[in-house]
GROMACS .gro file of C-alpha atoms in nm:
model
  464
    1LEU     CA    1  -3.214  -4.719  -3.907
    2LEU     CA    2  -3.384  -4.822  -4.208
    3VAL     CA    3  -3.620  -5.068  -4.011
    4ALA     CA    4  -3.654  -4.817  -3.706
    5ALA     CA    5  -3.801  -4.563  -3.977
    6GLY     CA    6  -4.033  -4.823  -4.132
    7LEU     CA    7  -4.148  -4.927  -3.743
    8PHE     CA    8  -4.265  -4.574  -3.686
    9ALA     CA    9  -4.402  -4.503  -4.010
   10PRO     CA   10  -4.747  -4.399  -4.094
   11THR     CA   11  -5.015  -4.684  -4.067
   12PHE     CA   12  -5.064  -4.896  -4.370
   13ILE     CA   13  -5.431  -4.923  -4.447
   14ASP     CA   14  -5.418  -5.305  -4.446
   15GLU     CA   15  -5.262  -5.310  -4.108
   16GLY     CA   16  -5.588  -5.177  -3.982
   17LEU     CA   17  -5.733  -5.476  -4.088
   18THR     CA   18  -5.482  -5.699  -3.894
   19LEU     CA   19  -5.563  -5.480  -3.597
   20VAL     CA   20  -5.939  -5.530  -3.612
   21GLU     CA   21  -5.889  -5.906  -3.655
   22ILE     CA   22  -5.679  -5.984  -3.368
   23ALA     CA   23  -5.937  -5.742  -3.166
   24GLY     CA   24  -6.244  -5.999  -3.275
   25GLN     CA   25  -6.426  -5.730  -3.468
   26GLU     CA   26  -6.649  -5.813  -3.760
   27ALA     CA   27  -6.608  -5.591  -4.082
   28ASN     CA   28  -6.889  -5.332  -4.004
   29ALA     CA   29  -6.916  -5.376  -3.621
   30PHE     CA   30  -6.959  -5.058  -3.449
   31PRO     CA   31  -6.950  -5.073  -3.066
   32SER     CA   32  -7.195  -4.848  -2.904
   33GLY     CA   33  -7.039  -4.521  -2.745
   34VAL     CA   34  -6.731  -4.524  -2.992
   35LYS     CA   35  -6.707  -4.169  -3.130
   36SER     CA   36  -6.328  -4.083  -3.141
   37VAL     CA   37  -6.033  -4.270  -3.233
   38ALA     CA   38  -5.885  -4.261  -2.859
   39ASN     CA   39  -6.216  -4.447  -2.767
   40LEU     CA   40  -6.179  -4.670  -3.069
   41LYS     CA   41  -5.821  -4.786  -2.971
   42GLU     CA   42  -5.938  -4.870  -2.631
   43THR     CA   43  -6.230  -5.056  -2.735
   44ARG     CA   44  -6.126  -5.218  -3.096
   45LEU     CA   45  -5.757  -5.195  -3.176
   46GLU     CA   46  -5.604  -5.239  -2.822
   47ALA     CA   47  -5.805  -5.545  -2.764
   48THR     CA   48  -5.700  -5.926  -2.824
   49ALA     CA   49  -6.004  -6.146  -2.870
   50PRO     CA   50  -6.034  -6.533  -2.829
   51LEU     CA   51  -5.856  -6.735  -3.096
   52GLN     CA   52  -6.169  -6.879  -3.239
   53THR     CA   53  -6.311  -6.535  -3.264
   54VAL     CA   54  -6.009  -6.400  -3.468
   55LEU     CA   55  -5.997  -6.712  -3.704
   56ARG     CA   56  -6.400  -6.670  -3.766
   57ASN     CA   57  -6.344  -6.296  -3.843
   58LEU     CA   58  -6.029  -6.346  -4.081
   59ASN     CA   59  -6.215  -6.559  -4.292
   60ARG     CA   60  -6.492  -6.291  -4.311
   61VAL     CA   61  -6.288  -5.995  -4.337
   62ASP     CA   62  -5.915  -6.022  -4.477
   63ARG     CA   63  -5.979  -6.405  -4.625
   64HIS     CA   64  -5.597  -6.486  -4.565
   65PRO     CA   65  -5.435  -6.808  -4.456
   66PRO     CA   66  -5.451  -6.813  -4.076
   67LEU     CA   67  -5.089  -6.891  -3.971
   68TYR     CA   68  -4.975  -6.561  -3.950
   69TYR     CA   69  -5.250  -6.472  -3.739
   70ILE     CA   70  -5.249  -6.742  -3.490
   71LEU     CA   71  -4.884  -6.640  -3.441
   72LEU     CA   72  -4.992  -6.280  -3.392
   73TRP     CA   73  -5.237  -6.373  -3.142
   74ILE     CA   74  -4.977  -6.542  -2.955
   75TRP     CA   75  -4.727  -6.260  -2.983
   76THR     CA   76  -5.004  -6.051  -2.806
   77HIS     CA   77  -5.032  -6.251  -2.522
   78VAL     CA   78  -4.637  -6.204  -2.483
   79ALA     CA   79  -4.558  -5.864  -2.618
   80GLY     CA   80  -4.896  -5.681  -2.565
   81THR     CA   81  -5.145  -5.532  -2.806
   82GLY     CA   82  -5.119  -5.213  -3.038
   83LEU     CA   83  -4.978  -5.159  -3.393
   84TYR     CA   84  -4.605  -5.124  -3.304
   85ARG     CA   85  -4.567  -5.413  -3.086
   86ALA     CA   86  -4.735  -5.599  -3.367
   87ARG     CA   87  -4.492  -5.455  -3.611
   88LEU     CA   88  -4.211  -5.614  -3.380
   89LEU     CA   89  -4.285  -5.929  -3.428
   90SER     CA   90  -4.252  -5.870  -3.826
   91VAL     CA   91  -3.902  -5.702  -3.733
   92ALA     CA   92  -3.813  -6.014  -3.561
   93ILE     CA   93  -3.898  -6.251  -3.876
   94PHE     CA   94  -3.717  -6.010  -4.114
   95PHE     CA   95  -3.387  -6.025  -3.942
   96ALA     CA   96  -3.440  -6.418  -3.891
   97SER     CA   97  -3.508  -6.391  -4.286
   98VAL     CA   98  -3.197  -6.230  -4.321
   99TYR     CA   99  -2.977  -6.464  -4.121
  100VAL     CA  100  -3.113  -6.779  -4.297
  101PHE     CA  101  -3.084  -6.624  -4.638
  102GLY     CA  102  -2.704  -6.543  -4.567
  103GLN     CA  103  -2.649  -6.923  -4.471
  104TRP     CA  104  -2.812  -7.030  -4.791
  105SER     CA  105  -2.656  -6.790  -5.059
  106ARG     CA  106  -2.315  -6.770  -4.860
  107SER     CA  107  -2.241  -6.421  -5.015
  108LEU     CA  108  -2.194  -6.101  -4.843
  109PHE     CA  109  -2.296  -5.895  -5.116
  110THR     CA  110  -2.605  -6.118  -5.223
  111THR     CA  111  -2.726  -6.102  -4.850
  112MET     CA  112  -2.684  -5.722  -4.865
  113LEU     CA  113  -2.895  -5.699  -5.170
  114PHE     CA  114  -3.172  -5.885  -4.950
  115ALA     CA  115  -3.113  -5.700  -4.643
  116PHE     CA  116  -3.138  -5.349  -4.801
  117SER     CA  117  -3.424  -5.437  -5.022
  118PRO     CA  118  -3.701  -5.158  -4.999
  119LEU     CA  119  -3.961  -5.389  -5.043
  120LEU     CA  120  -3.845  -5.656  -4.772
  121ILE     CA  121  -3.766  -5.379  -4.525
  122LEU     CA  122  -4.136  -5.267  -4.590
  123PHE     CA  123  -4.261  -5.626  -4.528
  124GLY     CA  124  -4.041  -5.654  -4.224
  125THR     CA  125  -4.195  -5.371  -4.039
  126LEU     CA  126  -4.584  -5.423  -4.170
  127ALA     CA  127  -4.817  -5.589  -3.926
  128ARG     CA  128  -4.894  -5.815  -4.218
  129ASP     CA  129  -4.835  -6.183  -4.335
  130TYR     CA  130  -4.609  -6.140  -4.619
  131VAL     CA  131  -4.263  -6.141  -4.398
  132LEU     CA  132  -4.377  -6.478  -4.262
  133ALA     CA  133  -4.423  -6.604  -4.599
  134VAL     CA  134  -4.068  -6.485  -4.719
  135PHE     CA  135  -3.934  -6.644  -4.428
  136PHE     CA  136  -4.090  -7.001  -4.487
  137ILE     CA  137  -3.976  -6.967  -4.841
  138VAL     CA  138  -3.615  -6.909  -4.752
  139VAL     CA  139  -3.600  -7.147  -4.477
  140THR     CA  140  -3.755  -7.404  -4.718
  141VAL     CA  141  -3.494  -7.348  -5.006
  142TYR     CA  142  -3.185  -7.349  -4.754
  143LEU     CA  143  -3.332  -7.706  -4.615
  144LEU     CA  144  -3.362  -7.852  -4.970
  145ASP     CA  145  -3.028  -7.726  -5.059
  146SER     CA  146  -2.872  -7.887  -4.737
  147ALA     CA  147  -3.062  -8.198  -4.775
  148GLY     CA  148  -2.830  -8.510  -4.791
  149ASP     CA  149  -2.679  -8.769  -4.598
  150LYS     CA  150  -2.545  -8.523  -4.333
  151ASN     CA  151  -2.913  -8.373  -4.267
  152PRO     CA  152  -3.166  -8.689  -4.322
  153TRP     CA  153  -3.438  -8.476  -4.159
  154SER     CA  154  -3.405  -8.180  -4.364
  155THR     CA  155  -3.632  -8.301  -4.647
  156THR     CA  156  -3.907  -8.351  -4.412
  157ALA     CA  157  -3.833  -8.045  -4.230
  158ALA     CA  158  -3.857  -7.834  -4.586
  159ALA     CA  159  -4.196  -7.999  -4.635
  160SER     CA  160  -4.318  -7.869  -4.324
  161THR     CA  161  -4.177  -7.506  -4.375
  162GLY     CA  162  -4.274  -7.505  -4.731
  163ALA     CA  163  -4.649  -7.589  -4.631
  164ALA     CA  164  -4.589  -7.332  -4.350
  165ALA     CA  165  -4.502  -7.071  -4.637
  166VAL     CA  166  -4.845  -7.132  -4.823
  167TRP     CA  167  -5.021  -7.121  -4.486
  168SER     CA  168  -4.875  -6.767  -4.447
  169HIS     CA  169  -4.997  -6.669  -4.780
  170TYR     CA  170  -5.179  -6.823  -5.047
  171LEU     CA  171  -4.929  -6.712  -5.348
  172ALA     CA  172  -4.625  -6.856  -5.171
  173VAL     CA  173  -4.737  -7.192  -5.332
  174PHE     CA  174  -4.593  -7.117  -5.669
  175PRO     CA  175  -4.205  -7.076  -5.540
  176ILE     CA  176  -4.234  -7.378  -5.298
  177ALA     CA  177  -4.426  -7.590  -5.580
  178VAL     CA  178  -4.123  -7.516  -5.802
  179LEU     CA  179  -3.858  -7.595  -5.530
  180VAL     CA  180  -4.018  -7.915  -5.438
  181LEU     CA  181  -4.071  -8.045  -5.788
  182TRP     CA  182  -3.730  -7.940  -5.887
  183LYS     CA  183  -3.565  -8.144  -5.615
  184LEU     CA  184  -3.794  -8.458  -5.713
  185ALA     CA  185  -3.680  -8.416  -6.073
  186GLU     CA  186  -3.299  -8.416  -5.935
  187GLN     CA  187  -3.346  -8.736  -5.746
  188PRO     CA  188  -3.662  -8.915  -5.874
  189ARG     CA  189  -3.573  -9.264  -5.736
  190SER     CA  190  -3.540  -9.090  -5.384
  191ARG     CA  191  -3.800  -9.239  -5.128
  192LYS     CA  192  -3.734  -8.964  -4.886
  193LEU     CA  193  -3.783  -8.681  -5.133
  194ARG     CA  194  -4.084  -8.851  -5.265
  195ALA     CA  195  -4.255  -8.897  -4.915
  196ALA     CA  196  -4.137  -8.525  -4.841
  197GLY     CA  197  -4.299  -8.409  -5.178
  198ALA     CA  198  -4.629  -8.620  -5.076
  199LEU     CA  199  -4.615  -8.454  -4.693
  200PHE     CA  200  -4.600  -8.119  -4.861
  201PHE     CA  201  -4.881  -8.151  -5.097
  202ALA     CA  202  -5.113  -8.323  -4.825
  203LEU     CA  203  -5.056  -8.036  -4.585
  204ILE     CA  204  -5.131  -7.752  -4.830
  205THR     CA  205  -5.463  -7.911  -4.967
  206PRO     CA  206  -5.684  -7.767  -4.693
  207VAL     CA  207  -5.564  -7.424  -4.748
  208LEU     CA  208  -5.574  -7.429  -5.126
  209PHE     CA  209  -5.920  -7.575  -5.122
  210THR     CA  210  -5.985  -7.262  -4.893
  211ALA     CA  211  -5.826  -7.031  -5.129
  212SER     CA  212  -6.009  -7.189  -5.439
  213SER     CA  213  -6.344  -7.111  -5.256
  214GLN     CA  214  -6.253  -6.746  -5.204
  215ALA     CA  215  -6.103  -6.681  -5.543
  216ALA     CA  216  -6.318  -6.402  -5.645
  217SER     CA  217  -6.241  -6.197  -5.324
  218ALA     CA  218  -5.879  -6.304  -5.246
  219THR     CA  219  -5.744  -6.173  -5.554
  220PRO     CA  220  -5.680  -5.797  -5.536
  221THR     CA  221  -5.608  -5.585  -5.821
  222ILE     CA  222  -5.332  -5.423  -6.072
  223TYR     CA  223  -5.319  -5.562  -6.402
  224LYS     CA  224  -5.577  -5.517  -6.678
  225GLY     CA  225  -5.542  -5.702  -7.015
  226ALA     CA  226  -5.276  -5.922  -6.891
  227THR     CA  227  -5.294  -6.169  -7.148
  228THR     CA  228  -5.133  -5.986  -7.431
  229LEU     CA  229  -4.819  -6.030  -7.543
  230TYR     CA  230  -4.712  -5.657  -7.468
  231GLU     CA  231  -4.845  -5.673  -7.120
  232ILE     CA  232  -4.670  -6.008  -7.072
  233LEU     CA  233  -4.308  -5.828  -7.183
  234ARG     CA  234  -4.376  -5.510  -7.017
  235SER     CA  235  -4.448  -5.687  -6.704
  236PHE     CA  236  -4.115  -5.890  -6.719
  237LEU     CA  237  -3.915  -5.553  -6.781
  238ARG     CA  238  -4.087  -5.393  -6.483
  239ALA     CA  239  -4.052  -5.708  -6.240
  240PRO     CA  240  -3.739  -5.610  -6.060
  241VAL     CA  241  -3.821  -5.266  -6.004
  242ASN     CA  242  -4.198  -5.369  -5.896
  243ALA     CA  243  -3.991  -5.617  -5.659
  244PHE     CA  244  -3.760  -5.363  -5.521
  245GLN     CA  245  -3.962  -5.051  -5.562
  246LEU     CA  246  -3.695  -4.881  -5.738
  247PHE     CA  247  -3.720  -4.554  -5.897
  248PRO     CA  248  -4.094  -4.538  -5.986
  249GLY     CA  249  -4.166  -4.290  -6.284
  250PRO     CA  250  -3.975  -4.283  -6.613
  251LEU     CA  251  -3.662  -4.421  -6.505
  252ASP     CA  252  -3.818  -4.749  -6.416
  253LEU     CA  253  -3.797  -4.922  -6.750
  254ALA     CA  254  -3.447  -4.804  -6.794
  255VAL     CA  255  -3.367  -4.940  -6.450
  256SER     CA  256  -3.543  -5.272  -6.543
  257ALA     CA  257  -3.345  -5.309  -6.888
  258LEU     CA  258  -3.024  -5.287  -6.673
  259PHE     CA  259  -3.164  -5.588  -6.447
  260LEU     CA  260  -3.283  -5.762  -6.768
  261ILE     CA  261  -2.914  -5.741  -6.913
  262LEU     CA  262  -2.801  -5.902  -6.582
  263PHE     CA  263  -3.042  -6.193  -6.613
  264VAL     CA  264  -2.916  -6.257  -6.962
  265THR     CA  265  -2.576  -6.254  -6.841
  266VAL     CA  266  -2.647  -6.507  -6.598
  267LEU     CA  267  -2.814  -6.730  -6.839
  268VAL     CA  268  -2.574  -6.708  -7.116
  269ARG     CA  269  -2.233  -6.695  -6.902
  270PHE     CA  270  -2.345  -6.893  -6.594
  271ARG     CA  271  -2.582  -7.159  -6.728
  272ASN     CA  272  -2.346  -7.435  -6.608
  273GLU     CA  273  -2.316  -7.305  -6.273
  274PRO     CA  274  -2.494  -7.370  -5.959
  275PRO     CA  275  -2.852  -7.495  -5.966
  276ARG     CA  276  -2.974  -7.204  -5.763
  277VAL     CA  277  -2.943  -6.975  -6.059
  278LEU     CA  278  -3.183  -7.195  -6.283
  279VAL     CA  279  -3.401  -7.251  -5.997
  280SER     CA  280  -3.433  -6.857  -5.914
  281ILE     CA  281  -3.505  -6.811  -6.291
  282VAL     CA  282  -3.769  -7.075  -6.288
  283ILE     CA  283  -3.933  -6.938  -6.011
  284LEU     CA  284  -3.966  -6.572  -6.109
  285THR     CA  285  -4.107  -6.679  -6.433
  286VAL     CA  286  -4.356  -6.915  -6.290
  287GLN     CA  287  -4.482  -6.639  -6.014
  288LEU     CA  288  -4.489  -6.380  -6.293
  289VAL     CA  289  -4.680  -6.605  -6.534
  290ALA     CA  290  -4.924  -6.707  -6.261
  291LEU     CA  291  -5.003  -6.372  -6.119
  292MET     CA  292  -5.087  -6.272  -6.496
  293ALA     CA  293  -5.294  -6.591  -6.534
  294LEU     CA  294  -5.487  -6.526  -6.215
  295SER     CA  295  -5.547  -6.174  -6.305
  296ALA     CA  296  -5.704  -6.245  -6.644
  297ALA     CA  297  -5.922  -6.558  -6.497
  298SER     CA  298  -6.038  -6.320  -6.216
  299HIS     CA  299  -6.092  -6.027  -6.453
  300GLN     CA  300  -5.882  -5.828  -6.213
  301SER     CA  301  -5.535  -5.751  -6.164
  302LEU     CA  302  -5.270  -5.826  -5.884
  303SER     CA  303  -5.059  -5.603  -5.715
  304THR     CA  304  -4.736  -5.670  -5.855
  305PRO     CA  305  -4.521  -5.526  -5.619
  306ARG     CA  306  -4.650  -5.676  -5.342
  307TYR     CA  307  -4.670  -6.029  -5.489
  308LEU     CA  308  -4.345  -6.038  -5.657
  309GLY     CA  309  -4.191  -5.929  -5.342
  310LEU     CA  310  -4.272  -6.284  -5.225
  311VAL     CA  311  -3.993  -6.418  -5.476
  312ALA     CA  312  -3.749  -6.115  -5.407
  313PRO     CA  313  -3.498  -6.341  -5.248
  314PHE     CA  314  -3.444  -6.520  -5.609
  315TYR     CA  315  -3.382  -6.167  -5.764
  316CYS     CA  316  -3.123  -6.088  -5.512
  317VAL     CA  317  -2.961  -6.432  -5.612
  318LEU     CA  318  -2.983  -6.367  -5.990
  319ILE     CA  319  -2.836  -6.020  -5.930
  320GLY     CA  320  -2.584  -6.130  -5.697
  321GLU     CA  321  -2.422  -6.416  -5.921
  322ALA     CA  322  -2.407  -6.188  -6.204
  323VAL     CA  323  -2.234  -5.911  -6.023
  324THR     CA  324  -1.994  -6.140  -5.821
  325ARG     CA  325  -1.901  -6.352  -6.112
  326ALA     CA  326  -1.859  -6.095  -6.377
  327ARG     CA  327  -1.471  -6.050  -6.428
  328LYS     CA  328  -1.461  -5.696  -6.581
  329LEU     CA  329  -1.597  -5.407  -6.401
  330LYS     CA  330  -1.696  -5.605  -6.097
  331ARG     CA  331  -1.637  -5.370  -5.830
  332ILE     CA  332  -1.804  -5.094  -6.038
  333ALA     CA  333  -2.108  -5.307  -6.096
  334ALA     CA  334  -2.132  -5.418  -5.706
  335VAL     CA  335  -2.112  -5.062  -5.590
  336THR     CA  336  -2.356  -4.958  -5.866
  337ALA     CA  337  -2.603  -5.243  -5.774
  338ILE     CA  338  -2.571  -5.170  -5.391
  339SER     CA  339  -2.624  -4.799  -5.430
  340LEU     CA  340  -2.958  -4.808  -5.631
  341ILE     CA  341  -3.112  -5.066  -5.375
  342ALA     CA  342  -2.968  -4.911  -5.072
  343GLY     CA  343  -2.996  -4.544  -5.171
  344SER     CA  344  -3.366  -4.641  -5.261
  345SER     CA  345  -3.433  -4.770  -4.917
  346VAL     CA  346  -3.294  -4.463  -4.770
  347LEU     CA  347  -3.526  -4.233  -4.974
  348GLU     CA  348  -3.798  -4.459  -4.902
  349ALA     CA  349  -3.713  -4.446  -4.516
  350ALA     CA  350  -3.674  -4.054  -4.551
  351LYS     CA  351  -4.014  -4.030  -4.712
  352LEU     CA  352  -4.184  -4.209  -4.445
  353VAL     CA  353  -4.040  -4.021  -4.153
  354TYR     CA  354  -4.154  -3.708  -4.383
  355ILE     CA  355  -4.509  -3.831  -4.405
  356ARG     CA  356  -4.516  -3.910  -4.047
  357PHE     CA  357  -4.415  -3.558  -3.966
  358LEU     CA  358  -4.688  -3.405  -4.194
  359GLN     CA  359  -4.957  -3.617  -4.029
  360LYS     CA  360  -4.848  -3.500  -3.677
  361GLN     CA  361  -4.847  -3.142  -3.801
  362ALA     CA  362  -5.179  -3.192  -4.001
  363PHE     CA  363  -5.399  -3.367  -3.726
  364GLY     CA  364  -5.224  -3.238  -3.392
  365GLY     CA  365  -5.323  -2.882  -3.396
  366ASP     CA  366  -5.695  -2.733  -3.310
  367PRO     CA  367  -5.973  -2.828  -3.482
  368ALA     CA  368  -6.059  -2.601  -3.790
  369HIS     CA  369  -6.396  -2.573  -3.973
  370ILE     CA  370  -6.321  -2.785  -4.261
  371PHE     CA  371  -6.491  -3.113  -4.342
  372VAL     CA  372  -6.289  -3.410  -4.514
  373ALA     CA  373  -6.500  -3.673  -4.712
  374ALA     CA  374  -6.370  -3.992  -4.837
  375GLY     CA  375  -6.477  -4.021  -5.184
  376SER     CA  376  -6.646  -4.342  -5.351
  377GLY     CA  377  -6.316  -4.437  -5.484
  378MET     CA  378  -6.067  -4.364  -5.198
  379THR     CA  379  -5.968  -4.768  -5.185
  380LYS     CA  380  -5.810  -4.693  -5.542
  381TRP     CA  381  -5.566  -4.438  -5.365
  382ALA     CA  382  -5.596  -4.233  -5.676
  383MET     CA  383  -5.604  -3.856  -5.635
  384PRO     CA  384  -5.565  -3.557  -5.901
  385GLU     CA  385  -5.324  -3.325  -5.799
  386THR     CA  386  -5.554  -3.044  -5.898
  387LEU     CA  387  -5.812  -3.164  -5.639
  388VAL     CA  388  -5.667  -2.975  -5.355
  389SER     CA  389  -5.473  -2.707  -5.516
  390ASP     CA  390  -5.776  -2.553  -5.708
  391LEU     CA  391  -5.992  -2.546  -5.396
  392PRO     CA  392  -6.053  -2.172  -5.270
  393GLU     CA  393  -5.839  -2.091  -4.975
  394GLN     CA  394  -6.135  -2.068  -4.734
  395SER     CA  395  -6.303  -2.376  -4.888
  396ASN     CA  396  -6.445  -2.585  -4.585
  397PHE     CA  397  -6.524  -2.895  -4.770
  398LEU     CA  398  -6.284  -3.127  -4.919
  399LEU     CA  399  -6.309  -3.449  -5.094
  400LEU     CA  400  -6.020  -3.655  -5.010
  401LYS     CA  401  -5.917  -3.994  -5.165
  402SER     CA  402  -5.560  -4.039  -5.048
  403ALA     CA  403  -5.460  -3.910  -4.720
  404GLN     CA  404  -5.093  -4.070  -4.771
  405ASP     CA  405  -4.997  -3.826  -5.053
  406VAL     CA  406  -4.746  -3.602  -4.946
  407ARG     CA  407  -4.882  -3.300  -5.155
  408THR     CA  408  -5.213  -3.374  -4.984
  409ALA     CA  409  -5.065  -3.361  -4.627
  410ARG     CA  410  -4.905  -3.041  -4.694
  411SER     CA  411  -5.236  -2.864  -4.799
  412LEU     CA  412  -5.400  -3.036  -4.508
  413ILE     CA  413  -5.148  -2.855  -4.281
  414GLU     CA  414  -5.218  -2.527  -4.444
  415ARG     CA  415  -5.574  -2.572  -4.350
  416GLN     CA  416  -5.551  -2.740  -4.016
  417THR     CA  417  -5.802  -3.015  -4.129
  418THR     CA  418  -5.912  -3.228  -3.854
  419PHE     CA  419  -6.262  -3.402  -3.966
  420PHE     CA  420  -6.338  -3.673  -4.154
  421CYS     CA  421  -6.647  -3.818  -4.283
  422PRO     CA  422  -6.702  -4.123  -4.470
  423THR     CA  423  -6.996  -4.127  -4.723
  424PRO     CA  424  -7.235  -4.429  -4.705
  425GLU     CA  425  -7.111  -4.615  -4.998
  426ASP     CA  426  -6.783  -4.654  -4.823
  427ASP     CA  427  -6.906  -4.745  -4.505
  428HIS     CA  428  -6.711  -5.084  -4.459
  429ILE     CA  429  -6.393  -5.194  -4.317
  430ASP     CA  430  -6.153  -5.005  -4.556
  431GLY     CA  431  -6.373  -4.666  -4.554
  432TYR     CA  432  -6.397  -4.687  -4.143
  433ASP     CA  433  -6.120  -4.874  -3.981
  434GLY     CA  434  -5.832  -4.814  -4.241
  435PHE     CA  435  -5.893  -4.446  -4.246
  436GLN     CA  436  -5.913  -4.426  -3.862
  437CYS     CA  437  -5.582  -4.565  -3.857
  438LEU     CA  438  -5.494  -4.318  -4.098
  439PHE     CA  439  -5.572  -4.027  -3.856
  440PRO     CA  440  -5.414  -4.105  -3.544
  441SER     CA  441  -5.558  -3.823  -3.345
  442HIS     CA  442  -5.837  -3.798  -3.084
  443ARG     CA  443  -5.961  -3.499  -3.277
  444VAL     CA  444  -6.112  -3.679  -3.557
  445ARG     CA  445  -6.462  -3.694  -3.569
  446LEU     CA  446  -6.711  -3.932  -3.733
  447PHE     CA  447  -7.031  -3.915  -3.902
  448ARG     CA  448  -7.170  -4.206  -4.069
  449GLU     CA  449  -7.572  -4.141  -4.073
  450PHE     CA  450  -7.560  -3.895  -4.398
  451ASP     CA  451  -7.424  -3.845  -4.721
  452CYS     CA  452  -7.129  -3.583  -4.686
  453SER     CA  453  -7.163  -3.468  -5.026
  454SER     CA  454  -7.494  -3.287  -4.924
  455LEU     CA  455  -7.317  -3.088  -4.665
  456THR     CA  456  -7.340  -2.700  -4.728
  457PRO     CA  457  -7.050  -2.472  -4.603
  458ASP     CA  458  -7.272  -2.296  -4.326
  459LYS     CA  459  -7.339  -2.335  -3.949
  460SER     CA  460  -7.618  -2.566  -4.002
  461GLY     CA  461  -7.442  -2.817  -4.192
  462GLU     CA  462  -7.159  -2.819  -3.937
  463GLU     CA  463  -7.378  -2.873  -3.666
  464ARG     CA  464  -7.536  -3.177  -3.853
   0.00000   0.00000   0.00000
């Protein structure tokens, strides 16, 4: 049910990039004759371009590793095109990830933490590359754990799947590198492991070279001043909340403190337990430090929930080990942890369904006489609450920066807003294709030739 709710959730803006890339369109390409969303879908978002065109435009638009897009390109020839068919591929990968994670952890409770993680469910219902990276990370750690005399091929397979994880997402390199180096440190004289390690680093060299050449544009934002000790400690405290998207707001640090207690419990009580515990701690630490180092080096910030989500399986291991091995209050702790994570998933699914309903109500009615313009900061998804509430009831001009805000959507319902005007400074992939995906209605009209801020609330302005 949670996956179904996510599958039919409102379009995430980055999914517009995926569809445009698979259709083979360049960032600013605007086919002649396209004036509505319905026509747009027929000409851009419902098409499949030759693979070489997809890869060429991927390097121009999204600048992500190509493996997911190659797989999606093949999938479109089997299952068809469109957003929901693309999401079905992610759903299949997500369920495969849950199965492999269960085989590795051999713990029903830990597997439930993984399966009900809101962020992993989000990954599993997005037409993006995150879930594929998580899948290959989980497969790699499973193969390395099962490596031995009974499975002589598993080390070579692990090197290949580890490289596939990096070819799915650049930031998967940190957990995979930790896993490979950890295994080599355990058995430094093993020729098979050394050969597997060499194979892994040889396979990822091309993609790392590509990533380094795109470093300035391949690092999105979140942290500022990430080099201070305060930011490092604060980021560590918030990391579990960001990875699971639990309780945003004032309660998140309190919940993070609970997770921190669990981590300390693992370190103190179970330091001599299975290596997966210490490996998980090292991976989480390396990923967090690497994200902050990249943020400081690029003078930008990294989207912590998204990129810490790549190592969410290891959070599940730590929480599962701490809870299942605690002698006292074991049942209460288990029920509490499952309730927090599963409850957060249910709330997230309910929110997605509600926003979908609001979008349908807002943009499925008759056109009104209200123009909606995208502000220059729309990609920041920041919208003051007073921006809508302070407008006069009969206002026919609205500066819109976030169409996903529930309060904004409710206000748009009252005004039956159906027009959208991107301003010239936002005339790029996010401003055009992304917002077209956010407004799935043929009634949306597109104006690109003038600055919408100059519009006046009169008939002449509307006719323009």
